[in-house]
């Protein structure tokens, strides 16, 4: 039976079928890349959505790079990007030595760019290449699921002036101050978790455009500062009693 092709694989019009297929594939790929550049990923809708994206980044893999996770989140959502390292420190992953400090540096970097008014986040390649074990990551995400469902119900758009414009920069500056506290507190159990939880409140307030929760974040920050001042004031007395 005649197939309409010569021995060299060309059709009646003299074109190569394989070449035509490759051309169509190349055009489809270029079109997909253009659409991806024109329409960046929307920011996560909440904490549960963030957890979904983190788990999607390490599906069917043993390790996942920070870049793969950032690609899932999108680098134009500063609130979600701030939420990611703070959630890592709140989760059981904070038990990995040095990880809270690395996440604090990431928070400083992102919050600093927010203060400067950047529209898209820049993350150093060295940090992007850092990998995490997917087994630990999946386990941490499972533990956070139930609290995440409760938290997502609390946040909603309100008092939006607190989380927009200069309010965004004020939140970023506060997160920078809190992040500076994480490295020296890393050796104290649960202390970094408390600080990171306050940063997470600010980050979720930005994601949900919730000014009321941002105000709660400021109140919690003042509480942390007061507690720290009280401990520092009591330190000499404690040292004298021990001596």
PDB file of C-alpha atoms in Angstrom:
ATOM      1  CA  UNK A   1       0.000   0.000   0.000  1.00  0.00           C
ATOM      2  CA  UNK A   2       1.381   3.474  -0.897  1.00  0.00           C
ATOM      3  CA  UNK A   3       2.071   5.725   2.080  1.00  0.00           C
ATOM      4  CA  UNK A   4       2.605   8.956   0.172  1.00  0.00           C
ATOM      5  CA  UNK A   5       6.277   9.209   1.356  1.00  0.00           C
ATOM      6  CA  UNK A   6       9.506   8.475  -0.423  1.00  0.00           C
ATOM      7  CA  UNK A   7      12.344   6.358   0.889  1.00  0.00           C
ATOM      8  CA  UNK A   8      13.989   9.439   2.423  1.00  0.00           C
ATOM      9  CA  UNK A   9      10.922  10.015   4.626  1.00  0.00           C
ATOM     10  CA  UNK A  10       9.696  13.070   2.677  1.00  0.00           C
ATOM     11  CA  UNK A  11       6.062  13.666   1.847  1.00  0.00           C
ATOM     12  CA  UNK A  12       4.598  14.492  -1.558  1.00  0.00           C
ATOM     13  CA  UNK A  13       5.419  18.208  -1.052  1.00  0.00           C
ATOM     14  CA  UNK A  14       9.084  17.391  -0.429  1.00  0.00           C
ATOM     15  CA  UNK A  15       9.055  18.324   3.302  1.00  0.00           C
ATOM     16  CA  UNK A  16      10.478  16.077   5.969  1.00  0.00           C
ATOM     17  CA  UNK A  17       7.839  14.752   8.350  1.00  0.00           C
ATOM     18  CA  UNK A  18      10.352  14.558  11.206  1.00  0.00           C
ATOM     19  CA  UNK A  19      11.508  18.132  10.593  1.00  0.00           C
ATOM     20  CA  UNK A  20       7.930  19.374  10.546  1.00  0.00           C
ATOM     21  CA  UNK A  21       7.226  17.645  13.858  1.00  0.00           C
ATOM     22  CA  UNK A  22      10.322  19.141  15.453  1.00  0.00           C
ATOM     23  CA  UNK A  23       9.331  22.575  14.159  1.00  0.00           C
ATOM     24  CA  UNK A  24       5.839  22.268  15.636  1.00  0.00           C
ATOM     25  CA  UNK A  25       7.261  21.120  18.980  1.00  0.00           C
ATOM     26  CA  UNK A  26       9.742  24.017  19.026  1.00  0.00           C
ATOM     27  CA  UNK A  27       6.979  26.537  18.267  1.00  0.00           C
ATOM     28  CA  UNK A  28       4.717  25.065  20.938  1.00  0.00           C
ATOM     29  CA  UNK A  29       7.549  25.230  23.483  1.00  0.00           C
ATOM     30  CA  UNK A  30       8.351  28.856  22.629  1.00  0.00           C
ATOM     31  CA  UNK A  31       4.688  29.780  22.905  1.00  0.00           C
ATOM     32  CA  UNK A  32       4.436  28.105  26.301  1.00  0.00           C
ATOM     33  CA  UNK A  33       7.526  29.976  27.560  1.00  0.00           C
ATOM     34  CA  UNK A  34       6.143  33.286  26.313  1.00  0.00           C
ATOM     35  CA  UNK A  35       2.837  32.674  28.065  1.00  0.00           C
ATOM     36  CA  UNK A  36       4.722  31.806  31.238  1.00  0.00           C
ATOM     37  CA  UNK A  37       6.680  35.077  31.096  1.00  0.00           C
ATOM     38  CA  UNK A  38       3.572  37.131  30.361  1.00  0.00           C
ATOM     39  CA  UNK A  39       1.433  35.477  33.044  1.00  0.00           C
ATOM     40  CA  UNK A  40       3.543  34.772  36.163  1.00  0.00           C
ATOM     41  CA  UNK A  41       2.252  32.449  38.831  1.00  0.00           C
ATOM     42  CA  UNK A  42      -0.370  34.067  41.065  1.00  0.00           C
ATOM     43  CA  UNK A  43       0.640  34.361  44.727  1.00  0.00           C
ATOM     44  CA  UNK A  44      -0.531  31.611  47.109  1.00  0.00           C
ATOM     45  CA  UNK A  45      -4.008  32.264  48.460  1.00  0.00           C
ATOM     46  CA  UNK A  46      -3.022  31.255  51.994  1.00  0.00           C
ATOM     47  CA  UNK A  47      -0.905  28.984  54.150  1.00  0.00           C
ATOM     48  CA  UNK A  48      -2.509  25.787  52.839  1.00  0.00           C
ATOM     49  CA  UNK A  49      -1.874  26.860  49.256  1.00  0.00           C
ATOM     50  CA  UNK A  50       1.771  27.544  50.154  1.00  0.00           C
ATOM     51  CA  UNK A  51       2.127  24.048  51.630  1.00  0.00           C
ATOM     52  CA  UNK A  52       0.581  22.581  48.469  1.00  0.00           C
ATOM     53  CA  UNK A  53       3.148  24.356  46.307  1.00  0.00           C
ATOM     54  CA  UNK A  54       6.074  23.261  48.473  1.00  0.00           C
ATOM     55  CA  UNK A  55       4.935  19.642  48.258  1.00  0.00           C
ATOM     56  CA  UNK A  56       4.414  19.968  44.495  1.00  0.00           C
ATOM     57  CA  UNK A  57       8.001  21.170  44.145  1.00  0.00           C
ATOM     58  CA  UNK A  58       9.394  17.976  45.663  1.00  0.00           C
ATOM     59  CA  UNK A  59       6.966  15.470  44.129  1.00  0.00           C
ATOM     60  CA  UNK A  60       8.698  12.262  42.981  1.00  0.00           C
ATOM     61  CA  UNK A  61      12.122  13.450  44.194  1.00  0.00           C
ATOM     62  CA  UNK A  62      14.447  12.711  47.114  1.00  0.00           C
ATOM     63  CA  UNK A  63      15.736  16.278  47.446  1.00  0.00           C
ATOM     64  CA  UNK A  64      14.452  19.651  46.294  1.00  0.00           C
ATOM     65  CA  UNK A  65      16.354  22.883  45.703  1.00  0.00           C
ATOM     66  CA  UNK A  66      15.235  26.251  47.043  1.00  0.00           C
ATOM     67  CA  UNK A  67      14.994  27.437  43.431  1.00  0.00           C
ATOM     68  CA  UNK A  68      12.401  24.758  42.623  1.00  0.00           C
ATOM     69  CA  UNK A  69      10.309  25.897  45.589  1.00  0.00           C
ATOM     70  CA  UNK A  70      10.670  29.566  44.599  1.00  0.00           C
ATOM     71  CA  UNK A  71       9.525  28.695  41.072  1.00  0.00           C
ATOM     72  CA  UNK A  72       6.351  27.182  42.511  1.00  0.00           C
ATOM     73  CA  UNK A  73       5.640  30.217  44.691  1.00  0.00           C
ATOM     74  CA  UNK A  74       6.511  32.948  42.206  1.00  0.00           C
ATOM     75  CA  UNK A  75       9.062  35.675  42.859  1.00  0.00           C
ATOM     76  CA  UNK A  76       6.643  38.612  42.773  1.00  0.00           C
ATOM     77  CA  UNK A  77       4.784  37.691  45.956  1.00  0.00           C
ATOM     78  CA  UNK A  78       6.956  39.051  48.753  1.00  0.00           C
ATOM     79  CA  UNK A  79       4.399  38.068  51.395  1.00  0.00           C
ATOM     80  CA  UNK A  80       4.463  34.416  50.324  1.00  0.00           C
ATOM     81  CA  UNK A  81       8.255  34.455  49.980  1.00  0.00           C
ATOM     82  CA  UNK A  82       8.559  35.818  53.538  1.00  0.00           C
ATOM     83  CA  UNK A  83       6.100  33.193  54.725  1.00  0.00           C
ATOM     84  CA  UNK A  84       8.177  30.301  53.371  1.00  0.00           C
ATOM     85  CA  UNK A  85      11.332  30.730  55.538  1.00  0.00           C
ATOM     86  CA  UNK A  86       9.301  31.663  58.606  1.00  0.00           C
ATOM     87  CA  UNK A  87       7.196  28.492  58.251  1.00  0.00           C
ATOM     88  CA  UNK A  88      10.396  26.443  57.878  1.00  0.00           C
ATOM     89  CA  UNK A  89      11.654  27.800  61.221  1.00  0.00           C
ATOM     90  CA  UNK A  90       8.274  27.177  62.889  1.00  0.00           C
ATOM     91  CA  UNK A  91       8.222  23.575  61.589  1.00  0.00           C
ATOM     92  CA  UNK A  92      10.273  20.622  62.944  1.00  0.00           C
ATOM     93  CA  UNK A  93      12.865  21.416  60.251  1.00  0.00           C
ATOM     94  CA  UNK A  94      14.190  24.110  62.612  1.00  0.00           C
ATOM     95  CA  UNK A  95      15.983  21.287  64.442  1.00  0.00           C
ATOM     96  CA  UNK A  96      18.535  21.141  61.604  1.00  0.00           C
ATOM     97  CA  UNK A  97      21.571  23.040  62.890  1.00  0.00           C
ATOM     98  CA  UNK A  98      22.188  26.222  60.950  1.00  0.00           C
ATOM     99  CA  UNK A  99      18.868  26.155  59.088  1.00  0.00           C
ATOM    100  CA  UNK A 100      17.154  28.843  61.240  1.00  0.00           C
ATOM    101  CA  UNK A 101      20.110  31.165  60.652  1.00  0.00           C
ATOM    102  CA  UNK A 102      19.979  30.511  56.879  1.00  0.00           C
ATOM    103  CA  UNK A 103      16.246  31.239  56.860  1.00  0.00           C
ATOM    104  CA  UNK A 104      16.834  34.415  58.906  1.00  0.00           C
ATOM    105  CA  UNK A 105      19.302  35.596  56.247  1.00  0.00           C
ATOM    106  CA  UNK A 106      16.690  34.899  53.572  1.00  0.00           C
ATOM    107  CA  UNK A 107      14.094  36.909  55.507  1.00  0.00           C
ATOM    108  CA  UNK A 108      16.574  39.800  55.855  1.00  0.00           C
ATOM    109  CA  UNK A 109      17.291  39.700  52.136  1.00  0.00           C
ATOM    110  CA  UNK A 110      13.620  39.649  51.104  1.00  0.00           C
ATOM    111  CA  UNK A 111      12.459  42.215  53.660  1.00  0.00           C
ATOM    112  CA  UNK A 112      15.327  44.516  52.713  1.00  0.00           C
ATOM    113  CA  UNK A 113      14.202  44.448  49.085  1.00  0.00           C
ATOM    114  CA  UNK A 114      10.657  45.275  50.207  1.00  0.00           C
ATOM    115  CA  UNK A 115      11.939  48.294  52.138  1.00  0.00           C
ATOM    116  CA  UNK A 116      13.748  49.443  48.976  1.00  0.00           C
ATOM    117  CA  UNK A 117      10.528  49.075  46.974  1.00  0.00           C
ATOM    118  CA  UNK A 118      11.562  46.284  44.595  1.00  0.00           C
ATOM    119  CA  UNK A 119       8.704  44.663  42.666  1.00  0.00           C
ATOM    120  CA  UNK A 120      10.357  41.292  42.122  1.00  0.00           C
ATOM    121  CA  UNK A 121      12.487  39.361  44.587  1.00  0.00           C
ATOM    122  CA  UNK A 122      16.136  38.553  43.940  1.00  0.00           C
ATOM    123  CA  UNK A 123      17.666  35.544  45.685  1.00  0.00           C
ATOM    124  CA  UNK A 124      21.390  34.646  45.418  1.00  0.00           C
ATOM    125  CA  UNK A 125      22.178  31.595  43.291  1.00  0.00           C
ATOM    126  CA  UNK A 126      24.099  29.991  46.140  1.00  0.00           C
ATOM    127  CA  UNK A 127      21.013  30.051  48.337  1.00  0.00           C
ATOM    128  CA  UNK A 128      18.841  28.844  45.435  1.00  0.00           C
ATOM    129  CA  UNK A 129      21.077  25.788  45.018  1.00  0.00           C
ATOM    130  CA  UNK A 130      20.639  24.783  48.675  1.00  0.00           C
ATOM    131  CA  UNK A 131      18.660  21.518  48.854  1.00  0.00           C
ATOM    132  CA  UNK A 132      16.348  19.971  51.429  1.00  0.00           C
ATOM    133  CA  UNK A 133      15.387  16.340  51.892  1.00  0.00           C
ATOM    134  CA  UNK A 134      11.885  15.723  50.558  1.00  0.00           C
ATOM    135  CA  UNK A 135      11.105  13.082  53.199  1.00  0.00           C
ATOM    136  CA  UNK A 136      11.630  15.584  56.019  1.00  0.00           C
ATOM    137  CA  UNK A 137       9.837  18.268  54.060  1.00  0.00           C
ATOM    138  CA  UNK A 138       6.736  16.124  53.470  1.00  0.00           C
ATOM    139  CA  UNK A 139       6.635  15.165  57.148  1.00  0.00           C
ATOM    140  CA  UNK A 140       6.896  18.816  58.231  1.00  0.00           C
ATOM    141  CA  UNK A 141       4.156  19.845  55.784  1.00  0.00           C
ATOM    142  CA  UNK A 142       1.837  17.108  57.123  1.00  0.00           C
ATOM    143  CA  UNK A 143       2.315  18.363  60.680  1.00  0.00           C
ATOM    144  CA  UNK A 144       1.447  21.901  59.592  1.00  0.00           C
ATOM    145  CA  UNK A 145      -1.727  20.996  57.692  1.00  0.00           C
ATOM    146  CA  UNK A 146      -4.185  21.156  60.592  1.00  0.00           C
ATOM    147  CA  UNK A 147      -2.866  24.454  62.021  1.00  0.00           C
ATOM    148  CA  UNK A 148      -2.798  25.853  58.470  1.00  0.00           C
ATOM    149  CA  UNK A 149      -6.523  25.197  57.969  1.00  0.00           C
ATOM    150  CA  UNK A 150      -7.279  27.018  61.229  1.00  0.00           C
ATOM    151  CA  UNK A 151      -4.963  29.928  60.399  1.00  0.00           C
ATOM    152  CA  UNK A 152      -6.410  30.413  56.905  1.00  0.00           C
ATOM    153  CA  UNK A 153      -9.864  30.915  58.418  1.00  0.00           C
ATOM    154  CA  UNK A 154      -8.578  33.821  60.546  1.00  0.00           C
ATOM    155  CA  UNK A 155      -7.082  35.918  57.752  1.00  0.00           C
ATOM    156  CA  UNK A 156      -9.198  38.000  55.364  1.00  0.00           C
ATOM    157  CA  UNK A 157      -8.966  41.420  53.674  1.00  0.00           C
ATOM    158  CA  UNK A 158      -9.592  44.237  56.193  1.00  0.00           C
ATOM    159  CA  UNK A 159      -7.918  47.519  57.250  1.00  0.00           C
ATOM    160  CA  UNK A 160      -5.986  47.223  53.990  1.00  0.00           C
ATOM    161  CA  UNK A 161      -4.198  50.552  54.466  1.00  0.00           C
ATOM    162  CA  UNK A 162      -1.960  48.889  57.072  1.00  0.00           C
ATOM    163  CA  UNK A 163      -0.614  46.365  54.534  1.00  0.00           C
ATOM    164  CA  UNK A 164      -0.245  48.631  51.497  1.00  0.00           C
ATOM    165  CA  UNK A 165       2.146  51.395  50.477  1.00  0.00           C
ATOM    166  CA  UNK A 166       4.253  52.598  53.406  1.00  0.00           C
ATOM    167  CA  UNK A 167       2.540  49.996  55.576  1.00  0.00           C
ATOM    168  CA  UNK A 168       4.237  47.249  53.567  1.00  0.00           C
ATOM    169  CA  UNK A 169       7.655  48.829  54.144  1.00  0.00           C
ATOM    170  CA  UNK A 170       6.964  49.217  57.869  1.00  0.00           C
ATOM    171  CA  UNK A 171       6.089  45.518  58.094  1.00  0.00           C
ATOM    172  CA  UNK A 172       9.249  44.622  56.162  1.00  0.00           C
ATOM    173  CA  UNK A 173      11.433  46.725  58.485  1.00  0.00           C
ATOM    174  CA  UNK A 174       9.883  45.032  61.535  1.00  0.00           C
ATOM    175  CA  UNK A 175      10.523  41.602  60.003  1.00  0.00           C
ATOM    176  CA  UNK A 176      14.170  42.571  59.489  1.00  0.00           C
ATOM    177  CA  UNK A 177      14.525  43.441  63.188  1.00  0.00           C
ATOM    178  CA  UNK A 178      12.914  40.129  64.171  1.00  0.00           C
ATOM    179  CA  UNK A 179      15.101  38.151  61.741  1.00  0.00           C
ATOM    180  CA  UNK A 180      18.237  39.652  63.324  1.00  0.00           C
ATOM    181  CA  UNK A 181      17.169  38.035  66.608  1.00  0.00           C
ATOM    182  CA  UNK A 182      17.033  34.490  65.192  1.00  0.00           C
ATOM    183  CA  UNK A 183      20.770  33.606  64.851  1.00  0.00           C
ATOM    184  CA  UNK A 184      21.732  34.393  68.490  1.00  0.00           C
ATOM    185  CA  UNK A 185      18.613  32.562  69.729  1.00  0.00           C
ATOM    186  CA  UNK A 186      19.205  29.385  67.693  1.00  0.00           C
ATOM    187  CA  UNK A 187      20.697  27.477  70.638  1.00  0.00           C
ATOM    188  CA  UNK A 188      17.738  28.251  72.912  1.00  0.00           C
ATOM    189  CA  UNK A 189      14.884  25.716  72.478  1.00  0.00           C
ATOM    190  CA  UNK A 190      11.676  27.126  70.932  1.00  0.00           C
ATOM    191  CA  UNK A 191      12.931  30.737  70.987  1.00  0.00           C
ATOM    192  CA  UNK A 192      13.473  30.920  67.212  1.00  0.00           C
ATOM    193  CA  UNK A 193      10.080  29.289  66.675  1.00  0.00           C
ATOM    194  CA  UNK A 194       8.347  32.087  68.592  1.00  0.00           C
ATOM    195  CA  UNK A 195      10.140  34.824  66.645  1.00  0.00           C
ATOM    196  CA  UNK A 196       9.485  33.099  63.306  1.00  0.00           C
ATOM    197  CA  UNK A 197       5.795  32.702  64.197  1.00  0.00           C
ATOM    198  CA  UNK A 198       5.486  36.486  64.547  1.00  0.00           C
ATOM    199  CA  UNK A 199       7.176  36.955  61.152  1.00  0.00           C
ATOM    200  CA  UNK A 200       4.707  34.416  59.727  1.00  0.00           C
ATOM    201  CA  UNK A 201       1.808  36.524  61.078  1.00  0.00           C
ATOM    202  CA  UNK A 202       3.164  39.551  59.210  1.00  0.00           C
ATOM    203  CA  UNK A 203       3.723  37.508  56.042  1.00  0.00           C
ATOM    204  CA  UNK A 204       0.191  36.081  56.110  1.00  0.00           C
ATOM    205  CA  UNK A 205      -1.176  39.575  56.719  1.00  0.00           C
ATOM    206  CA  UNK A 206       0.546  40.679  53.502  1.00  0.00           C
ATOM    207  CA  UNK A 207      -0.741  37.646  51.570  1.00  0.00           C
ATOM    208  CA  UNK A 208      -4.340  38.140  52.767  1.00  0.00           C
ATOM    209  CA  UNK A 209      -4.137  41.977  52.835  1.00  0.00           C
ATOM    210  CA  UNK A 210      -5.244  41.766  56.469  1.00  0.00           C
ATOM    211  CA  UNK A 211      -4.352  44.945  58.385  1.00  0.00           C
ATOM    212  CA  UNK A 212      -5.909  43.682  61.616  1.00  0.00           C
ATOM    213  CA  UNK A 213      -3.503  40.735  61.718  1.00  0.00           C
ATOM    214  CA  UNK A 214      -0.601  43.046  60.874  1.00  0.00           C
ATOM    215  CA  UNK A 215      -1.533  45.115  63.942  1.00  0.00           C
ATOM    216  CA  UNK A 216      -1.551  41.866  65.963  1.00  0.00           C
ATOM    217  CA  UNK A 217       1.971  41.239  64.621  1.00  0.00           C
ATOM    218  CA  UNK A 218       3.092  44.626  65.947  1.00  0.00           C
ATOM    219  CA  UNK A 219       1.563  43.876  69.347  1.00  0.00           C
ATOM    220  CA  UNK A 220       3.348  40.499  69.473  1.00  0.00           C
ATOM    221  CA  UNK A 221       6.609  42.199  68.466  1.00  0.00           C
ATOM    222  CA  UNK A 222       6.272  44.673  71.342  1.00  0.00           C
ATOM    223  CA  UNK A 223       5.590  41.727  73.650  1.00  0.00           C
ATOM    224  CA  UNK A 224       8.789  40.009  72.497  1.00  0.00           C
ATOM    225  CA  UNK A 225      10.796  43.213  73.002  1.00  0.00           C
ATOM    226  CA  UNK A 226       9.341  43.630  76.494  1.00  0.00           C
ATOM    227  CA  UNK A 227      10.133  40.017  77.402  1.00  0.00           C
ATOM    228  CA  UNK A 228      13.690  40.353  76.097  1.00  0.00           C
ATOM    229  CA  UNK A 229      14.200  43.582  78.064  1.00  0.00           C
ATOM    230  CA  UNK A 230      12.880  41.906  81.212  1.00  0.00           C
ATOM    231  CA  UNK A 231      15.265  38.971  80.814  1.00  0.00           C
ATOM    232  CA  UNK A 232      18.235  41.252  80.204  1.00  0.00           C
ATOM    233  CA  UNK A 233      17.319  43.307  83.270  1.00  0.00           C
ATOM    234  CA  UNK A 234      17.066  40.191  85.427  1.00  0.00           C
ATOM    235  CA  UNK A 235      20.313  38.665  84.108  1.00  0.00           C
ATOM    236  CA  UNK A 236      22.722  40.471  86.542  1.00  0.00           C
ATOM    237  CA  UNK A 237      20.613  39.456  89.499  1.00  0.00           C
ATOM    238  CA  UNK A 238      20.522  35.839  88.343  1.00  0.00           C
ATOM    239  CA  UNK A 239      24.293  35.830  87.855  1.00  0.00           C
ATOM    240  CA  UNK A 240      24.828  37.197  91.357  1.00  0.00           C
ATOM    241  CA  UNK A 241      22.556  34.539  92.859  1.00  0.00           C
ATOM    242  CA  UNK A 242      24.428  31.777  91.029  1.00  0.00           C
ATOM    243  CA  UNK A 243      27.779  33.188  92.149  1.00  0.00           C
TER     244      UNK A 243
END
